[in-house]
Coordinates of N, CA and C and ligand atoms in Angstrom, one line a residue:
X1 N -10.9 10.0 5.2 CA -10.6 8.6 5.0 C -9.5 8.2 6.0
X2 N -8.6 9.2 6.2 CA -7.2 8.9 6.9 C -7.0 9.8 7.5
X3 N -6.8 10.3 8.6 CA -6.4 11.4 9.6 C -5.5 11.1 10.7
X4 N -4.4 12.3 10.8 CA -3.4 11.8 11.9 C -3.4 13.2 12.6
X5 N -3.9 13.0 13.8 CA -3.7 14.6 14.8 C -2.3 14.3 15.5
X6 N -1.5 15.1 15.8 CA -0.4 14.7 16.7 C 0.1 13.8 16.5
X7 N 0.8 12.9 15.6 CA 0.8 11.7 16.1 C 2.4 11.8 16.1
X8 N 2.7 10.7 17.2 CA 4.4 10.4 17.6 C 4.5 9.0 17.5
X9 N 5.3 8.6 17.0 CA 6.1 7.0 17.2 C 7.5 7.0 17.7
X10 N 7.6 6.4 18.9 CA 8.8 5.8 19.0 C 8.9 4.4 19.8
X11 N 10.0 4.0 19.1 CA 10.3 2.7 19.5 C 11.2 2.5 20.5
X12 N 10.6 1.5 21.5 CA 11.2 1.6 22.8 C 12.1 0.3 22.6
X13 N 13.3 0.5 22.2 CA 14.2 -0.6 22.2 C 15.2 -0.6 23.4
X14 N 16.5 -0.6 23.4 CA 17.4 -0.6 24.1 C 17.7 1.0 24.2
X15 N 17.7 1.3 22.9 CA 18.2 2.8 22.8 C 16.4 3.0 21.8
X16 N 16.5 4.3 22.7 CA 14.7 4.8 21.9 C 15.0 5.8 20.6
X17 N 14.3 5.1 19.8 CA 13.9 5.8 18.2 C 12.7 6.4 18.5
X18 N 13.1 7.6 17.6 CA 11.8 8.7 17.5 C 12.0 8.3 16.2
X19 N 10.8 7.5 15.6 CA 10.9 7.6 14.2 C 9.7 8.6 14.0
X20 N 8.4 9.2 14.2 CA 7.7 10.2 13.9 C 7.6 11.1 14.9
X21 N 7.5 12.2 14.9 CA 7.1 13.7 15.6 C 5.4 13.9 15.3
X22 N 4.9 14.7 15.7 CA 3.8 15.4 15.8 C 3.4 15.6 14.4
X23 N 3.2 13.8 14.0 CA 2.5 14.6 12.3 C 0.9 14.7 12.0
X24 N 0.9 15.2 11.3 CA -0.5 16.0 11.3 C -0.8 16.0 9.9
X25 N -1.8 15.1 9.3 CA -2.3 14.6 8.0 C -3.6 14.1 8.1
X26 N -4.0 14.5 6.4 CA -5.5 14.0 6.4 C -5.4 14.0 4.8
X27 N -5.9 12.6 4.6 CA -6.1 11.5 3.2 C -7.6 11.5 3.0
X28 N -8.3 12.5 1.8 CA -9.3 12.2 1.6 C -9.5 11.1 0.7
X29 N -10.9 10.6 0.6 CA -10.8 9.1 -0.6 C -10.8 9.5 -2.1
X30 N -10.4 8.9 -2.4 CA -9.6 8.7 -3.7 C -8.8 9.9 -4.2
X31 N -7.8 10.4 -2.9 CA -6.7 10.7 -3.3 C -5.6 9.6 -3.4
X32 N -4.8 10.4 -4.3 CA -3.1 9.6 -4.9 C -2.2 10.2 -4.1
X33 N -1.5 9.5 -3.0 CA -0.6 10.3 -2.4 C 0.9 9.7 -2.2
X34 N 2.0 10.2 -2.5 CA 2.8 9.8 -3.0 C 3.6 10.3 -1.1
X35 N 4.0 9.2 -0.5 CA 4.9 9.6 0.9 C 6.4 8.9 -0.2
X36 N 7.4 10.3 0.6 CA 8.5 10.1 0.2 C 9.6 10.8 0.8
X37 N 11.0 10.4 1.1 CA 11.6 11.1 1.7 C 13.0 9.8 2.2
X38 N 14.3 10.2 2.6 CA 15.2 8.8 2.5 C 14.9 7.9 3.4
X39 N 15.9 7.0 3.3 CA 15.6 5.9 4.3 C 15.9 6.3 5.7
X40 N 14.7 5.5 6.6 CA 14.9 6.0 7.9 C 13.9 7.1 8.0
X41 N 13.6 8.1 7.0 CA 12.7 9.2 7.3 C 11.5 8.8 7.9
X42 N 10.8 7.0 8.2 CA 9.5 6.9 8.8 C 8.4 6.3 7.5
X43 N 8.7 6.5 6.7 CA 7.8 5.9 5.6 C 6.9 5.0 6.1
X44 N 8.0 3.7 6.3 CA 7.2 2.4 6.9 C 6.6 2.5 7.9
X45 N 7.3 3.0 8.7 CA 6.5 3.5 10.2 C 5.2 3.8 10.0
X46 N 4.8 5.2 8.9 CA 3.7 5.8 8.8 C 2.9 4.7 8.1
X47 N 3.2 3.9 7.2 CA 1.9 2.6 6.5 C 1.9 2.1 7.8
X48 N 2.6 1.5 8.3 CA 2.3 0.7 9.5 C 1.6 1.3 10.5
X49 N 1.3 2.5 11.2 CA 0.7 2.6 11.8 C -0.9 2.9 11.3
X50 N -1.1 2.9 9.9 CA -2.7 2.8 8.9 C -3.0 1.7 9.3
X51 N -1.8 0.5 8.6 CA -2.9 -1.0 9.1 C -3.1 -1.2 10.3
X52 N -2.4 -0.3 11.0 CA -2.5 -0.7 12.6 C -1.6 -2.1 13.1
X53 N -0.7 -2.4 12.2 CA 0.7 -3.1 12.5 C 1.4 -2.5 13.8
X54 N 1.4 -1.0 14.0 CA 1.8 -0.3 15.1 C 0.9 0.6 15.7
X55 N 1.0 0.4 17.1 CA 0.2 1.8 17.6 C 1.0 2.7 18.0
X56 N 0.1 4.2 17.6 CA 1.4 5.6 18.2 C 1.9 5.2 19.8
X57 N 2.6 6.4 19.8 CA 3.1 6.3 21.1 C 1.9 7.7 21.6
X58 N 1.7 8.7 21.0 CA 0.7 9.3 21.1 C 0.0 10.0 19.8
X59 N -1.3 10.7 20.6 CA -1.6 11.4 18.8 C -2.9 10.0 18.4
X60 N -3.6 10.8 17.8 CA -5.1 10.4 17.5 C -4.8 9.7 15.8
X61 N -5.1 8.5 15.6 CA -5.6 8.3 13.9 C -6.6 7.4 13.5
X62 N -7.1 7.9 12.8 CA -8.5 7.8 12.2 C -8.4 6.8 10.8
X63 N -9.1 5.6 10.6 CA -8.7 5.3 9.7 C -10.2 4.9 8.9
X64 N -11.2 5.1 8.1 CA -12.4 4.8 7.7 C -13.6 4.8 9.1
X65 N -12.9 6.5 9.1 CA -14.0 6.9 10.6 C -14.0 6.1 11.9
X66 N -12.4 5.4 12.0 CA -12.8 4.2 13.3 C -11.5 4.7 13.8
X67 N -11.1 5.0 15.3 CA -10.0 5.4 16.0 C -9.3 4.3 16.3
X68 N -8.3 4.5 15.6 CA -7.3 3.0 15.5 C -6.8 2.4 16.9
X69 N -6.1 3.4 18.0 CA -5.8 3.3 18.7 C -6.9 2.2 20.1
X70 N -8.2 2.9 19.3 CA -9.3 2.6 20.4 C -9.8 0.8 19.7
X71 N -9.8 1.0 18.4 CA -9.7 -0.6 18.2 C -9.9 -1.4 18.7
X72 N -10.1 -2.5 19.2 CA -10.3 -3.8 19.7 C -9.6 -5.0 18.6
X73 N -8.7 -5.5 19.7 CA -8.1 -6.6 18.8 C -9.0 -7.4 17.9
X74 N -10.1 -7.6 18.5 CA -10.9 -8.3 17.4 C -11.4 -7.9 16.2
X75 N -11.3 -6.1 16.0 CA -11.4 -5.5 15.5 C -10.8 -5.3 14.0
X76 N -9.9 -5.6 14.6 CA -8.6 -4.9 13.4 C -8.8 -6.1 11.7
X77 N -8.7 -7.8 12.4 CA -9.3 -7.8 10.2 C -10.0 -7.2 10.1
X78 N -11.1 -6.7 10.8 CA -11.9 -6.1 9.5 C -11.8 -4.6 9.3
X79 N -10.9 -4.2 9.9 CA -10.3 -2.8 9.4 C -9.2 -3.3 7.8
X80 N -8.1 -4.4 8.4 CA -7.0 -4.7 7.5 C -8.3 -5.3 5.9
X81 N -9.5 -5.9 5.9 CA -10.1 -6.1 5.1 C -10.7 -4.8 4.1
X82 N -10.1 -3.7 4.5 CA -10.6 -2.6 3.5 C -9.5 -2.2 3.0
X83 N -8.4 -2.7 3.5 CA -7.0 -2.3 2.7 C -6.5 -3.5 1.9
X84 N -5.4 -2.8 1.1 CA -5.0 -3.5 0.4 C -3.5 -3.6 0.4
X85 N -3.0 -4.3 0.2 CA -1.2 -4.3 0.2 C -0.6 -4.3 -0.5
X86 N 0.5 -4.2 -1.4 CA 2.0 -4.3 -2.1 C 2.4 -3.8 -1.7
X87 N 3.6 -5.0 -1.7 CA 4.3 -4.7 -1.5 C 6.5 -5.0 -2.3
X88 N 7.7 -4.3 -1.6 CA 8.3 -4.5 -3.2 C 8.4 -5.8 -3.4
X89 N 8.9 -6.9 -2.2 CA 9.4 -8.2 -2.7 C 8.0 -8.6 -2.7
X90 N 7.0 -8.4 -3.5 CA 6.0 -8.7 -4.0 C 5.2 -10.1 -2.9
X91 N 6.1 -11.0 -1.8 CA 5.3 -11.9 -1.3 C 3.5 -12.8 -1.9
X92 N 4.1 -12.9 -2.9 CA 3.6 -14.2 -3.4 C 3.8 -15.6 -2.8
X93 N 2.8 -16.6 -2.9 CA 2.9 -18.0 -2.1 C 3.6 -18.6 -3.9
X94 N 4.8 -19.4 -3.5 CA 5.5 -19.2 -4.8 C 5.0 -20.8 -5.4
X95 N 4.0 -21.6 -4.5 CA 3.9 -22.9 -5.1 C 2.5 -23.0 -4.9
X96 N 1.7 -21.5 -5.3 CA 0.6 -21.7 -6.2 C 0.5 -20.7 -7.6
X97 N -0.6 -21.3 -7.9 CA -0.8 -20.6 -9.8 C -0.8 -19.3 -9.1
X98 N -0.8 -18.0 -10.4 CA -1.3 -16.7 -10.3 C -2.8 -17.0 -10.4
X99 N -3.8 -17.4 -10.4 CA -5.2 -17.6 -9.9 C -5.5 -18.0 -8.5
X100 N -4.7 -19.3 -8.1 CA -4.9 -19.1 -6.7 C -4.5 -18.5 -5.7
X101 N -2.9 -17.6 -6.1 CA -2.4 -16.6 -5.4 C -3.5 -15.3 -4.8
X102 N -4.5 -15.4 -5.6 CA -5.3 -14.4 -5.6 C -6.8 -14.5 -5.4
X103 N -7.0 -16.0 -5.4 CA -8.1 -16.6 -5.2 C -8.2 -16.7 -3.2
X104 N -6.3 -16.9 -2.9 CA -7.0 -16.8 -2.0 C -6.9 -16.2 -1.1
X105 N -6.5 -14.7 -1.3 CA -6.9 -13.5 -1.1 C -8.9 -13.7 -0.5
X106 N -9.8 -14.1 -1.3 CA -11.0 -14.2 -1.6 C -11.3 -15.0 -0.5
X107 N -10.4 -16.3 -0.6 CA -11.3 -17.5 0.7 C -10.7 -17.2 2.0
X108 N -9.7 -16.6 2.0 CA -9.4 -16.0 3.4 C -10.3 -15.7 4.2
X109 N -11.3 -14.6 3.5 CA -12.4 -14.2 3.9 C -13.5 -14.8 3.9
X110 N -13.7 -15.9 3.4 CA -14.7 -16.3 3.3 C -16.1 -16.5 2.3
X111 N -15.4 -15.4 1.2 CA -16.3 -14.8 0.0 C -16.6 -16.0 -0.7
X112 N -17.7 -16.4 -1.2 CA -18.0 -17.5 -1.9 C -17.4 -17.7 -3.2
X113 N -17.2 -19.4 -3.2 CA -16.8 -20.0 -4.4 C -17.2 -19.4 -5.4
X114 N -18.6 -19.1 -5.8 CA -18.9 -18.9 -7.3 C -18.4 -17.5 -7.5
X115 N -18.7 -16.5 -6.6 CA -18.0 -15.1 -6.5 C -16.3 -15.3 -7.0
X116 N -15.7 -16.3 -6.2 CA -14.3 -16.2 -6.6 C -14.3 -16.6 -8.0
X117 N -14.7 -17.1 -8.7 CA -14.4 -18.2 -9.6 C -14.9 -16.6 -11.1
X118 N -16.0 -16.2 -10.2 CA -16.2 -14.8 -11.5 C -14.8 -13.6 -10.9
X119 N -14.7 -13.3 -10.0 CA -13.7 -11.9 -9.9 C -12.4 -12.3 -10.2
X120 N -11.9 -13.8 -9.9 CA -10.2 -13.8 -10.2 C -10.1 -13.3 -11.6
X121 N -10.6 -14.0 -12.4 CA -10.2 -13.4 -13.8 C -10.3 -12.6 -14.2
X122 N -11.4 -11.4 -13.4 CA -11.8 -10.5 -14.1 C -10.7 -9.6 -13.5
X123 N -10.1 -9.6 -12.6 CA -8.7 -8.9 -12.0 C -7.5 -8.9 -12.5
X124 N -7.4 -10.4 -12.8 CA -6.0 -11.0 -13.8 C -6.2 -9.7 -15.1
X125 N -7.6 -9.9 -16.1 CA -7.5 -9.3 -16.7 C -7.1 -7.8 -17.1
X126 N -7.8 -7.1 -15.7 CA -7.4 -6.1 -15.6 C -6.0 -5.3 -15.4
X127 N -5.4 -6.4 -15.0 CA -3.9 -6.0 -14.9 C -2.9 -6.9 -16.3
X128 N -3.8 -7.3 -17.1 CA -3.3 -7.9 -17.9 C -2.4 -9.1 -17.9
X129 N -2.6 -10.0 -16.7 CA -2.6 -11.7 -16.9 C -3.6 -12.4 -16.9
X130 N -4.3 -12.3 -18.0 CA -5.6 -13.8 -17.9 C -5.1 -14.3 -18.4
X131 N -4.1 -14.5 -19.7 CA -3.1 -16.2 -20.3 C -2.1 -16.4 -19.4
X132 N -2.0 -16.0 -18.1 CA -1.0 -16.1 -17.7 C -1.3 -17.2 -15.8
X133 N -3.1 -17.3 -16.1 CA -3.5 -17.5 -14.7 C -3.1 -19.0 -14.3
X134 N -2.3 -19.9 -14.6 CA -2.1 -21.2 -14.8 C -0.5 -21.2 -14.3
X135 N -0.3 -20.2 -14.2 CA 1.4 -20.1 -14.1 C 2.1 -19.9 -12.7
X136 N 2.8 -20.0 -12.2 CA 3.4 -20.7 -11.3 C 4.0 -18.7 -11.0
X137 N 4.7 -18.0 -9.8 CA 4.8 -16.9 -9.4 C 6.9 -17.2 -10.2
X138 N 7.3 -18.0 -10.0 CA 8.3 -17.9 -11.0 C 8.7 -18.2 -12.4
X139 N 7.8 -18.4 -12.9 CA 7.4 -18.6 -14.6 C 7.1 -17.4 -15.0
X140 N 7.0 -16.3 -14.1 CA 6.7 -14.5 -14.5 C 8.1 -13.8 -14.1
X141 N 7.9 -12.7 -14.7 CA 9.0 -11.6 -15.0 C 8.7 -10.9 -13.3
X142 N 9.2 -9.9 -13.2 CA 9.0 -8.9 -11.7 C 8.0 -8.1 -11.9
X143 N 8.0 -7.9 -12.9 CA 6.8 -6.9 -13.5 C 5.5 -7.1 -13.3
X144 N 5.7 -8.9 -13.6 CA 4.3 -9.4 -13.6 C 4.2 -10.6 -12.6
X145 N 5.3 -10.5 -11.5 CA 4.7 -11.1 -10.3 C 4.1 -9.5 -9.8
X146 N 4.4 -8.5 -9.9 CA 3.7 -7.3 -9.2 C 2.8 -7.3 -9.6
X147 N 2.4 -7.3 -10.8 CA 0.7 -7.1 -11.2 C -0.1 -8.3 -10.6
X148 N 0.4 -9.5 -10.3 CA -0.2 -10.0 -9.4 C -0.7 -9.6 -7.8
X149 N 0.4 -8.9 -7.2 CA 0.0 -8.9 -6.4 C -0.8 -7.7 -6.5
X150 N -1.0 -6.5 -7.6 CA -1.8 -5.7 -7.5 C -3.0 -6.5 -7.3
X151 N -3.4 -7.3 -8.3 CA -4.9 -8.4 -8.5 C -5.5 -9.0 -7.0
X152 N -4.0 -9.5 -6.6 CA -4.5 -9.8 -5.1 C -4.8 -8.7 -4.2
X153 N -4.2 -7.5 -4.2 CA -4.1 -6.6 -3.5 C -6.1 -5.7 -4.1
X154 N -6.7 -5.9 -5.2 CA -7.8 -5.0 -5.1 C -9.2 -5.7 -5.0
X155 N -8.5 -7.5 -5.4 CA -9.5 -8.5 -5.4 C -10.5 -8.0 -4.7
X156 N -10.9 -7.8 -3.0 CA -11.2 -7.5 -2.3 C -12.0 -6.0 -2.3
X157 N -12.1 -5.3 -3.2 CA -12.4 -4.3 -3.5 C -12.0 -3.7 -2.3
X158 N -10.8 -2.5 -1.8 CA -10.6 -2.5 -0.6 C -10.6 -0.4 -0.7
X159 N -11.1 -0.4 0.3 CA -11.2 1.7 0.2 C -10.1 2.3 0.3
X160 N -8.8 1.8 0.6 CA -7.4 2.1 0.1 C -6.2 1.0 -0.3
X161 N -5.2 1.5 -0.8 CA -4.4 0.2 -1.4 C -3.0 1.0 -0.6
X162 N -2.2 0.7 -0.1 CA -1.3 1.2 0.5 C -0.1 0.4 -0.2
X163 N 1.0 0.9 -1.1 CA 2.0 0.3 -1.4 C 3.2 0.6 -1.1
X164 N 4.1 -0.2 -0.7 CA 5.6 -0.2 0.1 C 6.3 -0.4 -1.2
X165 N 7.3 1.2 -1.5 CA 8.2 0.8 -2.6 C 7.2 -0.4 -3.8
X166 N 6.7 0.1 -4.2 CA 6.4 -1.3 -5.1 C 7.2 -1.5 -6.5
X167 N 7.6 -0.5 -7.0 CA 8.7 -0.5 -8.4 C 9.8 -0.5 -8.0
X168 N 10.4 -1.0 -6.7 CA 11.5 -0.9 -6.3 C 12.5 -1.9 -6.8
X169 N 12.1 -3.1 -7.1 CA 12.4 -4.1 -7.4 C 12.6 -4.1 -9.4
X170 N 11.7 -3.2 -9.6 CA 11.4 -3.1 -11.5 C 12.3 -1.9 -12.4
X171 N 12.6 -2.6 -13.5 CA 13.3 -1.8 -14.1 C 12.0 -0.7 -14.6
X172 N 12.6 0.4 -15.4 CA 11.5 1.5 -15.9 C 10.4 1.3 -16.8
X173 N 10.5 0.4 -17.7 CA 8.9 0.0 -18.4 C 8.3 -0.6 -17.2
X174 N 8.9 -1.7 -16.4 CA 7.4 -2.6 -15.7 C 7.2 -1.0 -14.7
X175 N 8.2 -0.7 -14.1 CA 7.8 0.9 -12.6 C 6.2 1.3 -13.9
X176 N 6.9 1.7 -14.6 CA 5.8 2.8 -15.0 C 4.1 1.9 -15.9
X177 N 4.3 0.6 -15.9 CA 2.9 -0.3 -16.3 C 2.5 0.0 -14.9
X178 N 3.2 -0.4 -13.7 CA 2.7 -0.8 -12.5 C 1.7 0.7 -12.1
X179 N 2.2 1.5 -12.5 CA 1.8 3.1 -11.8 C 0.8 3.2 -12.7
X180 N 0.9 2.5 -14.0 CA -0.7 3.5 -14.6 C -1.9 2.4 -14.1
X181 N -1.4 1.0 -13.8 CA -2.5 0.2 -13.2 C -3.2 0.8 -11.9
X182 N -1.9 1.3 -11.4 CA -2.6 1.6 -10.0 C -3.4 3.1 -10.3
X183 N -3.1 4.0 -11.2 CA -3.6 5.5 -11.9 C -5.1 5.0 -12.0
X184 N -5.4 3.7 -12.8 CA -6.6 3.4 -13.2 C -7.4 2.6 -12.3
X185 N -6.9 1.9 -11.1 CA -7.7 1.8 -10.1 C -7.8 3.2 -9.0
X186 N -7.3 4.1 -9.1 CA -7.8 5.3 -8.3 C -8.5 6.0 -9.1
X187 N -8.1 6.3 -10.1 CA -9.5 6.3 -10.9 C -10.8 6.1 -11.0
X188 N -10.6 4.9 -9.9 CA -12.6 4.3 -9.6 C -12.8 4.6 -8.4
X189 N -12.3 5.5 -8.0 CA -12.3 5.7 -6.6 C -11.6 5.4 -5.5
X190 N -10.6 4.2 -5.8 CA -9.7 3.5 -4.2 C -8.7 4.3 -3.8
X191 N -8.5 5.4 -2.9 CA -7.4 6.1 -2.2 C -6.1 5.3 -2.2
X192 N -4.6 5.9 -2.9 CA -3.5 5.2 -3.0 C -2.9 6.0 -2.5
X193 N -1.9 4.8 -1.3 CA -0.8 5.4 -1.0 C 0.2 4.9 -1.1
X194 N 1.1 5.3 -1.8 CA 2.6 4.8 -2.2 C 4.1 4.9 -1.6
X195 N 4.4 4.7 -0.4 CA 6.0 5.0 -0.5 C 7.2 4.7 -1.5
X196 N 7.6 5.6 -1.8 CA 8.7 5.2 -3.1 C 9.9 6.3 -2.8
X197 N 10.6 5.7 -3.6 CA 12.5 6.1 -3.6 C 12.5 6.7 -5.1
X198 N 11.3 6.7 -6.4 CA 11.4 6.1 -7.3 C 11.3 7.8 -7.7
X199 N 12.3 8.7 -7.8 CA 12.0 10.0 -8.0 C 11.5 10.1 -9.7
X200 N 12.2 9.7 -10.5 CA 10.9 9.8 -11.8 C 9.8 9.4 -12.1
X201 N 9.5 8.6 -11.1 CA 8.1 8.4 -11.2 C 7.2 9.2 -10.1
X202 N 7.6 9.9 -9.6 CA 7.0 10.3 -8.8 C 6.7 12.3 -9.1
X203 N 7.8 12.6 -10.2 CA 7.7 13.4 -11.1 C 7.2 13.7 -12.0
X204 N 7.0 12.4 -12.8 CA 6.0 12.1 -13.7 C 4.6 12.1 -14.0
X205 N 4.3 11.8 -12.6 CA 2.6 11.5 -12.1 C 2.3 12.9 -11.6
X206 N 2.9 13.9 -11.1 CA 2.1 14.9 -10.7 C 0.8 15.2 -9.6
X207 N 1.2 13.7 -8.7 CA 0.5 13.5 -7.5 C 1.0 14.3 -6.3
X208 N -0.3 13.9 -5.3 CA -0.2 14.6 -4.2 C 1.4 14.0 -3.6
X209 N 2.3 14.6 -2.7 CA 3.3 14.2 -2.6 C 3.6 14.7 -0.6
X210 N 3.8 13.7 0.4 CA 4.0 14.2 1.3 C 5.5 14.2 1.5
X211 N 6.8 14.8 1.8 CA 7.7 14.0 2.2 C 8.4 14.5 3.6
X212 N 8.7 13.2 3.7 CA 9.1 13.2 5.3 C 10.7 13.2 5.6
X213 N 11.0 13.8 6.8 CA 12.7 13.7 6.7 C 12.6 13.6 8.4
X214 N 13.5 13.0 8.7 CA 13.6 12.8 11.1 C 12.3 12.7 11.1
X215 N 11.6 12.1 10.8 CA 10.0 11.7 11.2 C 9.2 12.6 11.4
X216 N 9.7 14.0 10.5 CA 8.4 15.1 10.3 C 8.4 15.2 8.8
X217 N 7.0 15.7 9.0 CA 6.5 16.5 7.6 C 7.1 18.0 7.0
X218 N 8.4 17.6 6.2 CA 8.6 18.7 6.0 C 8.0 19.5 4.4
X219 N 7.3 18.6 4.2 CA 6.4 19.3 2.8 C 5.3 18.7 2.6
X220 N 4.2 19.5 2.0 CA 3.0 18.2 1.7 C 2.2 19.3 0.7
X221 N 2.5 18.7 -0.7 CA 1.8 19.7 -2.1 C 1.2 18.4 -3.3
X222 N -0.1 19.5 -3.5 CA -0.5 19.2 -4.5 C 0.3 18.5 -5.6
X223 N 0.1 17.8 -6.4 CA 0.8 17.7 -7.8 C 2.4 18.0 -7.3
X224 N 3.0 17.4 -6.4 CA 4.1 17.9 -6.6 C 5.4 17.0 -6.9
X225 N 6.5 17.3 -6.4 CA 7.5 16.6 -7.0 C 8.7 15.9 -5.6
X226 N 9.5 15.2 -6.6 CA 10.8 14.4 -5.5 C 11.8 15.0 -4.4
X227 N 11.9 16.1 -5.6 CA 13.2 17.2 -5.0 C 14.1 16.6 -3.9
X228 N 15.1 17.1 -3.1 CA 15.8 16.5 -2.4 C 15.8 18.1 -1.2
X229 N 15.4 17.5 0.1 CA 15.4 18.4 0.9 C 16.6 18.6 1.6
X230 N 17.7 18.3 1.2 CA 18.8 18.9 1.4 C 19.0 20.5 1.6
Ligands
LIG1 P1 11.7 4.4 6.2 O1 10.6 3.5 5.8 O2 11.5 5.8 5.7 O3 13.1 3.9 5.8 P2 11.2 3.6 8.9 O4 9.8 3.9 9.3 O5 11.5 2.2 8.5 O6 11.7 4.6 7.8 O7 12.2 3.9 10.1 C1 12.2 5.2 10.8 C2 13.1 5.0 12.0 O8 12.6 4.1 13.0 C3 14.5 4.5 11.7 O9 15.4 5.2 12.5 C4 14.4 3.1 12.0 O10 15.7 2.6 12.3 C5 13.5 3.0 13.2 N1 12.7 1.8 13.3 C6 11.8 1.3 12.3 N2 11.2 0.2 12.8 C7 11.7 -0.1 14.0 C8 11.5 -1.1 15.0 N3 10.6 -2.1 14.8 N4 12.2 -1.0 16.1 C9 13.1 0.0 16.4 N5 13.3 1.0 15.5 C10 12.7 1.0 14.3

């Protein structure tokens, strides 16, 4: 699903950032993979260079069998149309309902009215706001502007869900609703990848765990845990 041979990032500013080294990964589908490690270790860097937000500086990646790099600008929605986003400050449009927030996820694309009109609810429901689809993105708690953007984020049925910190913003009951929503959409198959800070939850779940430190891979285990590479 995901493959990175070699791959390097650095940012050519004033003064040049190496934010990745020569990393070297592979994300089969519907793995749960937990990237983690402190700030600055490249986290974002590494989602960003999946949706193709960034290209390496060198180094091959593979994203749904298609070479990112080789891409064509015109290419790339419909790469970004198989993913999915959350993210922490949840970016909701804050002056529409949670149905349209998510509805128009749907007409972005184009997907027909009657289609939208059956899947928004059936998504609300699944994350548990259908009494809630009338409601404005500040009339909800943090908990449940996030589960909105999960709804928006799978509306699309997308072959991975890539999330930035998403409990970052949530105290520990909404962190841990948000994790089993996302448990039970990989569950159906959609490969998740999570950056998080969020060491008990990341303990908890007993997922795949990469973490990164100076923009290498300095661990990558099964079911594993937060620890601190100090
Ligand atoms: P993390 O998400 O783990 O906090 P980042 O990927 O954001 O790490 O950053 C990795 C390194 O790259 C940091 O040193 C950061 O300052 C640098 N960096 C990130 N984005 C940019 C950018 N757009 N321009 C220059 N440097 C950047």
């Amino acid at each position: 699903m995901i493959k990175m041979v070699n791959v390097s990032k650095v940012y050519q500013g004033e003064v040049k950032v190496r934010a990745l080294s020569h990393i070297n990964l592979q994300i089969d589908r519907g793995e749960f993979v937990f990237i983690v490690g402190p700030s600055g270790a490249g986290k974002s860097t590494l989602t960003r260079l999946i949706i193709r937000e960034e290209l390496p500086t060198s180094g091959q990646i593979i994203v749904g069998g298609r070479s990112l790099p080789r891409l064509k600008e015109r290419e790339v929605p419909l790469l970004r149309r198989k993913i999915g986003f959350i993210f922490q400050d949840f970016r909701l449009l804050m002056e529409r309902t949670v149905y349209e927030n998510v509805a128009f996820a749907m007409e972005a694309i184009e997907i027909p009215r009657s289609t939208v009109r059956e899947r928004v609810p059936a998504v609300l429901e699944m994350v548990g706001l259908k009494d809630k689809m009338s409601m404005y993105p500040h009339e909800l708690s943090g908990g449940q502007q996030q589960r909105v953007c999960i709804a928006r984020a799978v509306v699309n049925d997308p072959l991975i869900i890539i999330a930035d910190e998403p409990t970052g913003n949530l105290d520990p009951d909404n962190s841990w609703d948000i994790m089993r929503i996302l448990a039970a959409i990989n569950k159906r198959g959609t490969t998740i990848i999570t950056a998080t800070h969020d060491r008990e939850m990341v303990d908890k779940m007993k997922r795949r765990v990469i973490a990164l430190s100076d923009g290498e891979i300095v661990r990558d285990e099964e079911r594993g845990t937060y620890r601190n590479e100090a």
